[in-house]
Coordinates of C-alpha atoms in Angstrom, one line a residue:
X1 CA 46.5 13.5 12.6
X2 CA 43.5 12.0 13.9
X3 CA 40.1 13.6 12.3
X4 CA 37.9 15.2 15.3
X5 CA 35.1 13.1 16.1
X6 CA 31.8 14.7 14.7
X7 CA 28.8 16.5 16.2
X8 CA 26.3 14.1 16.0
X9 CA 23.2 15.7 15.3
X10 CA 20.6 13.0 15.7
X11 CA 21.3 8.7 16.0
X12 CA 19.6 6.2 14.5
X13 CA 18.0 2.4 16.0
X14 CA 17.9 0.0 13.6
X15 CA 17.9 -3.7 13.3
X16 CA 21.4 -5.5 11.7
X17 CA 20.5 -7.3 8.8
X18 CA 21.9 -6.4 5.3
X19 CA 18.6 -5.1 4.4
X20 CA 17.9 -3.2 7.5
X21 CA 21.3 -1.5 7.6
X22 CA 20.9 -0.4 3.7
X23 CA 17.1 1.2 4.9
X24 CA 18.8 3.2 8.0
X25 CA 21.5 4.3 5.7
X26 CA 19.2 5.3 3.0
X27 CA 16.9 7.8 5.9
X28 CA 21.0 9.0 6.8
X29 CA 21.8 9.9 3.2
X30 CA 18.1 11.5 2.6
X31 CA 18.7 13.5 5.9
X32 CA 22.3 14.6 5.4
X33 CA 21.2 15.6 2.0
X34 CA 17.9 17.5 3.2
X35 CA 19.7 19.4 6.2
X36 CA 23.0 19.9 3.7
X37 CA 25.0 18.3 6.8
X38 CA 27.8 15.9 6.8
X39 CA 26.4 11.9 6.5
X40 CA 28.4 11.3 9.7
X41 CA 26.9 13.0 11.9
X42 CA 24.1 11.0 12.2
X43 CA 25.2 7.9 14.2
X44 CA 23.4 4.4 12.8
X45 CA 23.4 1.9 15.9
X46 CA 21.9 -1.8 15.4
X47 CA 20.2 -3.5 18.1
X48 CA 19.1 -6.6 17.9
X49 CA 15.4 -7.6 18.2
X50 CA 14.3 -10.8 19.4
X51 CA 12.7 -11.1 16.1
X52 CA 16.7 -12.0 14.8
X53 CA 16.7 -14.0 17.8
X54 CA 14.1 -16.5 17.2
X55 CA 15.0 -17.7 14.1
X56 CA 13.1 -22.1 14.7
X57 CA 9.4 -20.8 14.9
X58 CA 6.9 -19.0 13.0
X59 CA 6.6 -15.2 14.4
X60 CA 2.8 -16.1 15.3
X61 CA 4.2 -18.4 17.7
X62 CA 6.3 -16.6 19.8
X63 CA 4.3 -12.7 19.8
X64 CA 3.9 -11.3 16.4
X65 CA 6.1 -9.0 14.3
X66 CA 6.3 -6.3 17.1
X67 CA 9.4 -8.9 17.8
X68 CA 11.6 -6.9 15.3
X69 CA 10.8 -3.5 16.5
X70 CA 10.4 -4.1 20.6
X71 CA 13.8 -3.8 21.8
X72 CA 14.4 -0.5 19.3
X73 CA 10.9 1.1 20.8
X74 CA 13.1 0.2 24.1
X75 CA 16.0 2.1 22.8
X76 CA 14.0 5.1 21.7
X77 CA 12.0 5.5 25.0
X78 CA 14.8 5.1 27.0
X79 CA 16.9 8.6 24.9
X80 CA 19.5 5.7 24.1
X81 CA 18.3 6.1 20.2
X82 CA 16.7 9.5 18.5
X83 CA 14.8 7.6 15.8
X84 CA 13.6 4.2 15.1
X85 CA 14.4 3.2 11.5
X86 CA 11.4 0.3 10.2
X87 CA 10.2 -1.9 7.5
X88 CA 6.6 -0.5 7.3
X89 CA 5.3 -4.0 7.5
X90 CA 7.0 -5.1 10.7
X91 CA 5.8 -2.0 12.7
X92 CA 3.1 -3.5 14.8
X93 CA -0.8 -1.8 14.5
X94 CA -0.4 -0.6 17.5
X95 CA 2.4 2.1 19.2
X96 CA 3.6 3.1 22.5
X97 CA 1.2 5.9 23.5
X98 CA 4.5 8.1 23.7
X99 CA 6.4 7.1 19.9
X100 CA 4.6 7.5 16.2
X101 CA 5.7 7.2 12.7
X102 CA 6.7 10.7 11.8
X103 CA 8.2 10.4 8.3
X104 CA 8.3 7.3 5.6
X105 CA 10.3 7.5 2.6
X106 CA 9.0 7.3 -0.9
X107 CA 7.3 4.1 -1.3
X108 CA 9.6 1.0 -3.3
X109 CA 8.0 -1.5 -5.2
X110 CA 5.3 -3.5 -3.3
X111 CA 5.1 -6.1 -4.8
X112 CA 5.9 -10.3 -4.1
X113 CA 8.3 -12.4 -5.9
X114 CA 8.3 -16.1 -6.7
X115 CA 12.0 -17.2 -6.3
X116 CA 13.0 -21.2 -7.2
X117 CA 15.8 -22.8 -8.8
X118 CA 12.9 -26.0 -9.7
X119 CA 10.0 -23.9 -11.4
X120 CA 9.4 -20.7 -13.4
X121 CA 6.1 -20.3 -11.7
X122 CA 4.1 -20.6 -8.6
X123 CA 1.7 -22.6 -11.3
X124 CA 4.5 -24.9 -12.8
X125 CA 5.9 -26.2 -9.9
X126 CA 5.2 -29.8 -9.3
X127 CA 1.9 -30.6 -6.8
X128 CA 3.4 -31.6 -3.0
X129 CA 6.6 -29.3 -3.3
X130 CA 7.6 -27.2 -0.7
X131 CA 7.2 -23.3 -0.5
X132 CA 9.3 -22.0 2.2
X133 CA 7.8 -18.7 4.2
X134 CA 7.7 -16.9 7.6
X135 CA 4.7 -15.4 6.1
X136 CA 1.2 -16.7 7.3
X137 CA -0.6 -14.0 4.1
X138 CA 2.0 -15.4 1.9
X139 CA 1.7 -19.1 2.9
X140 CA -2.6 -18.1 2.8
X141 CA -2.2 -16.8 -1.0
X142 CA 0.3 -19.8 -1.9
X143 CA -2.3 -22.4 -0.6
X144 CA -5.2 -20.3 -2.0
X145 CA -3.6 -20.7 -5.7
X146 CA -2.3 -23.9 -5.6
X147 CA -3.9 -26.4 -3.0
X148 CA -1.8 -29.0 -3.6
X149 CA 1.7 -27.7 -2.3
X150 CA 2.9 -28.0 0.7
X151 CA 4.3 -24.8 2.9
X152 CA 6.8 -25.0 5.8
X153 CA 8.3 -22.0 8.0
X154 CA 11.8 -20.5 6.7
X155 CA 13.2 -18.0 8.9
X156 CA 15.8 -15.4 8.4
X157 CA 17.5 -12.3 7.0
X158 CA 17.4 -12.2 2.6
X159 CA 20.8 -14.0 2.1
X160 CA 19.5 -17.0 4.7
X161 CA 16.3 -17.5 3.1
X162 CA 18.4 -17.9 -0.4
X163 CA 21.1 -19.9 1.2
X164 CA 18.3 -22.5 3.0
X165 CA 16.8 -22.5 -0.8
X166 CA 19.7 -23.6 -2.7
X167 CA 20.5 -26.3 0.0
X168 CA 17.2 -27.6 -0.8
X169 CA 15.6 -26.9 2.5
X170 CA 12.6 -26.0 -0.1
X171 CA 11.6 -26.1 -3.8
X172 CA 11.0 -22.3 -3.9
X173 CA 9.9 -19.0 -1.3
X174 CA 8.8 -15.6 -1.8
X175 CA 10.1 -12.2 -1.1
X176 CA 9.0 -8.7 -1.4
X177 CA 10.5 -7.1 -4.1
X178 CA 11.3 -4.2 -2.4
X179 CA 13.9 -5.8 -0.1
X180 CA 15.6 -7.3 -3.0
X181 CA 16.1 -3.7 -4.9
X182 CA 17.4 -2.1 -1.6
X183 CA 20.1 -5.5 -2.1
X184 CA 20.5 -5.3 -5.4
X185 CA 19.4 -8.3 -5.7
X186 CA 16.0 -7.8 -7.8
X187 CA 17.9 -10.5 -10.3
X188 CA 17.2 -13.5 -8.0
X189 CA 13.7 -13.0 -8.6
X190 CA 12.3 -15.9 -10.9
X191 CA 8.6 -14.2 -11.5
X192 CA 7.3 -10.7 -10.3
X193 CA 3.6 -11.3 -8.8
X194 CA 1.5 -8.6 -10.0
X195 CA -0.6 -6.5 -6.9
X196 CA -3.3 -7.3 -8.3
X197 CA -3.0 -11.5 -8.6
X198 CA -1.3 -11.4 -5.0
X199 CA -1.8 -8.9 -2.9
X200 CA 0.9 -7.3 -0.5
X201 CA 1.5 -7.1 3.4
X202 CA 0.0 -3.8 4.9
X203 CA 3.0 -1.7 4.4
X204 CA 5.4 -3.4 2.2
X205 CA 8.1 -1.9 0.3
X206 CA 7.5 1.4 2.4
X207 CA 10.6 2.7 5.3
X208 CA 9.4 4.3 8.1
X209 CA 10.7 6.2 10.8
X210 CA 9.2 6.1 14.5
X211 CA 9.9 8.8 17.0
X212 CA 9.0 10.5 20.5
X213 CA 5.8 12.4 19.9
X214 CA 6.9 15.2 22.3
X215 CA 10.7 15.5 20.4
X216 CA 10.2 18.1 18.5
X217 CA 13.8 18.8 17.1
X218 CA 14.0 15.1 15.8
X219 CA 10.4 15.4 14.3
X220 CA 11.1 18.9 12.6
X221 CA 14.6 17.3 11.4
X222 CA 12.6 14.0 10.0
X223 CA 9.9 15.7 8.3
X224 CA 12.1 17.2 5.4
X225 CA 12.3 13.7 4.2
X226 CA 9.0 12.3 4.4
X227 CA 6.8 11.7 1.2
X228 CA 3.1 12.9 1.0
X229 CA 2.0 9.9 -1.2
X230 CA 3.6 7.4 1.2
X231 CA 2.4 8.9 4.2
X232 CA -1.6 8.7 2.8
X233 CA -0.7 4.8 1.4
X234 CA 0.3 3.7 4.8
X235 CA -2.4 5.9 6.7
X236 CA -5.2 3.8 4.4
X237 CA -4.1 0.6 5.0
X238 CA -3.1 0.8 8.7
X239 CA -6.3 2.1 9.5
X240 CA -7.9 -1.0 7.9
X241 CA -5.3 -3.4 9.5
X242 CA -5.9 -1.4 13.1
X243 CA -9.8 -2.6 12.3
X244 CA -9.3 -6.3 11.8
X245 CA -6.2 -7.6 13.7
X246 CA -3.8 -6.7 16.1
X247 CA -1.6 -9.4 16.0
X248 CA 0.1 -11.5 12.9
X249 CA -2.7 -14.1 13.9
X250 CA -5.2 -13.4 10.6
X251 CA -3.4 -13.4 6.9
X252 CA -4.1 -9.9 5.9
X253 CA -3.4 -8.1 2.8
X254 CA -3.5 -4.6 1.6
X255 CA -2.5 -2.5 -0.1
X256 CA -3.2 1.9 -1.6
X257 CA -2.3 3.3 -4.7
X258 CA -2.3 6.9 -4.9
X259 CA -3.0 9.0 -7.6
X260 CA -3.0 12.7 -7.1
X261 CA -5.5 13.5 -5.5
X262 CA -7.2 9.9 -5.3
X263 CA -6.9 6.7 -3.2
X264 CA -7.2 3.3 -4.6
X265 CA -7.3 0.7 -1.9
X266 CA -7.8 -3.1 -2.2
X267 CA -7.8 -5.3 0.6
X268 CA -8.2 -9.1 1.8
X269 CA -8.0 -11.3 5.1
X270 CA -8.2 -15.0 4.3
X271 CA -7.7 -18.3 5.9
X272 CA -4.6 -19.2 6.6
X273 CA -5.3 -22.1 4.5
X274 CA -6.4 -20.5 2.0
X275 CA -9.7 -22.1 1.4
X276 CA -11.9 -18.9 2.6
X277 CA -11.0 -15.3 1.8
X278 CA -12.9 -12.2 2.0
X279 CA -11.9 -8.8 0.0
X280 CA -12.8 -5.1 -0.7
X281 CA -11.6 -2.3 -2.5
X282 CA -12.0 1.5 -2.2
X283 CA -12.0 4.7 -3.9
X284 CA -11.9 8.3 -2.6
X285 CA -10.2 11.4 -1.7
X286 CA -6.6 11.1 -0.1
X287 CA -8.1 13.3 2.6
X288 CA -10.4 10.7 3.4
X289 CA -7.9 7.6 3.8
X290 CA -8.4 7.0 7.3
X291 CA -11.5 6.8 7.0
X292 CA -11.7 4.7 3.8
X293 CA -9.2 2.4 5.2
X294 CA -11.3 2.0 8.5
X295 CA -14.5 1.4 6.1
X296 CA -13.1 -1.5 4.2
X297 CA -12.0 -3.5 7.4
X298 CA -15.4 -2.5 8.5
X299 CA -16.9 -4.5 5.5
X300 CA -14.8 -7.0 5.8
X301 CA -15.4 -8.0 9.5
X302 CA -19.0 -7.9 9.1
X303 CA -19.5 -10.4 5.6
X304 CA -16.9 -12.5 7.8
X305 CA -18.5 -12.8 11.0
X306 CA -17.0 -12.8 14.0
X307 CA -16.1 -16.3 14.1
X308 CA -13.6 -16.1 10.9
X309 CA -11.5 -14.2 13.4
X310 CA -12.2 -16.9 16.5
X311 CA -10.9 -19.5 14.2
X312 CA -7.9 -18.0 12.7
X313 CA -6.6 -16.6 16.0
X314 CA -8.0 -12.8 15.0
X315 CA -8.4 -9.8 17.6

């Protein structure tokens, strides 16, 4: 007999890659458990984002990382979709006046790795080799350490960027950690970067979810799962990315640590060839983190000047 078809209580947007797919059925599994209801009855449905699409050009070149959320915002908008499930550092600074981020999940690892099958190290791999990226802050930070390598655009999902490596398409790339643990593929990392030695994209390793402000059944049914810390992390350091750059334009880096009750925020914009950088930190009150996360960018726009952001294709 053929089991009944079940109640769907809520569906989720998401992009298809291996890694998104494991994030949207990590928010299903955290929300069946919260609401003690059967996993399959919240639908997962991937749409693809031109962000897959595009896979021959750097993101800068063709609109920015809104290109992996756009056609999901679409979906959610348009009732086709209940919630939006997102890396945190793909969700553009800006939001449709009628969507937010209602929940994130607790935070993963943040961190960078160095992955090569030629070098142990970013330092101990031979001047003029190639770093692949997509990443304009990661291809900044790479240049800012070591000068004399060369970086060229590598597109794709986890598995590609590992495939193009080992067909020597480059000496070595970086990934964020997090992704790799949601794969269970933390062992391809050759070195972890520490925070501190190169500093994260504004949101990494965190999941959020993005739904209609005025839904209030899907944003009472999302809030069971979010995480307090999380939430304040990401609050800090998108208010210092809404400050500085809209866009994907300017290599920007940030990143909170909380800690109880306090907030410890660095953060950096830099050139994207790494020869002029510009960084801040923070300490306060988690109540404060807007406002902290506002104050640094602050900082950091004026010891720049105005033209930093002319030249590197800033807000």
């Amino acid at each position: 007999m053929q089991s009944p078809v079940p109640n769907i209580v809520a569906t989720i947007g998401t992009r298809g890659s291996p890694l998104a797919l494991a994030q949207a059925h990590e928010v299903r599994a955290r929300l069946a458990r919260a609401h003690a209801i059967d996993p399959e009855r919240i639908a997962v449905r991937t749409i693809r984002t031109s962000g897959d699409i595009i896979q021959d050009r750097a993101l800068l070149d063709v609109g920015g990382k809104g290109l992996f959320t756009k056609e999901i915002e679409e979906a959610l908008l348009a009732g086709d979709i209940d919630l939006a499930v997102h890396s945190s550092k793909d969700v553009p600074t800006f939001l449709p006046d009628a969507t937010w981020l209602s929940a994130f999940l607790p935070r993963e690892d943040a961190r960078d790795v160095f992955i090569s099958h030629k070098a142990t190290s970013l330092e101990t791999l031979p001047a003029g080799a190639v770093v692949g990226t997509a990443s304009l802050r990661r291809q900044a930070m790479v240049l800012r350490l070591r000068p004399d390598l060369k970086v060229n655009v590598i597109r794709g999902n986890v598995e590609t960027r590992l495939r193009k490596l080992a067909a020597g398409e480059a000496d070595a790339t970086l990934l964020a950690l997090a992704g790799l643990k949601r794969l269970k593929m933390e062992d391809k990392a050759t070195r972890i970067f520490e925070i501190d030695e190169f500093l994260p994209a504004v949101g990494q390793g965190a999941i959020a979810i993005e739904s209609r402000r005025n839904d209030d059944r899907i944003n009472a049914f999302v809030t069971r799962i979010t995480d307090p810390d999380t939430e304040v992390a990401l609050t800090t350091e998108r208010s210092f990315l809404a400050l500085l750059d809209g866009s994907c334009r300017t290599p920007i880096g940030g990143h909170c640590r909380v800690s109880g009750e306090t907030i410890h925020f660095r953060g950096l914009i830099i050139s994207p060839d790494g020869k002029e950088w510009f960084e801040t930190t923070r300490e306060g009150a988690r109540g404060d983190a807007a406002k902290l996360g506002t104050d640094a960018a602050r900082e950091l726009r004026e010891r720049a000047g105005e033209k930093f952001f002319t030249l590197f294709g800033g807000a």
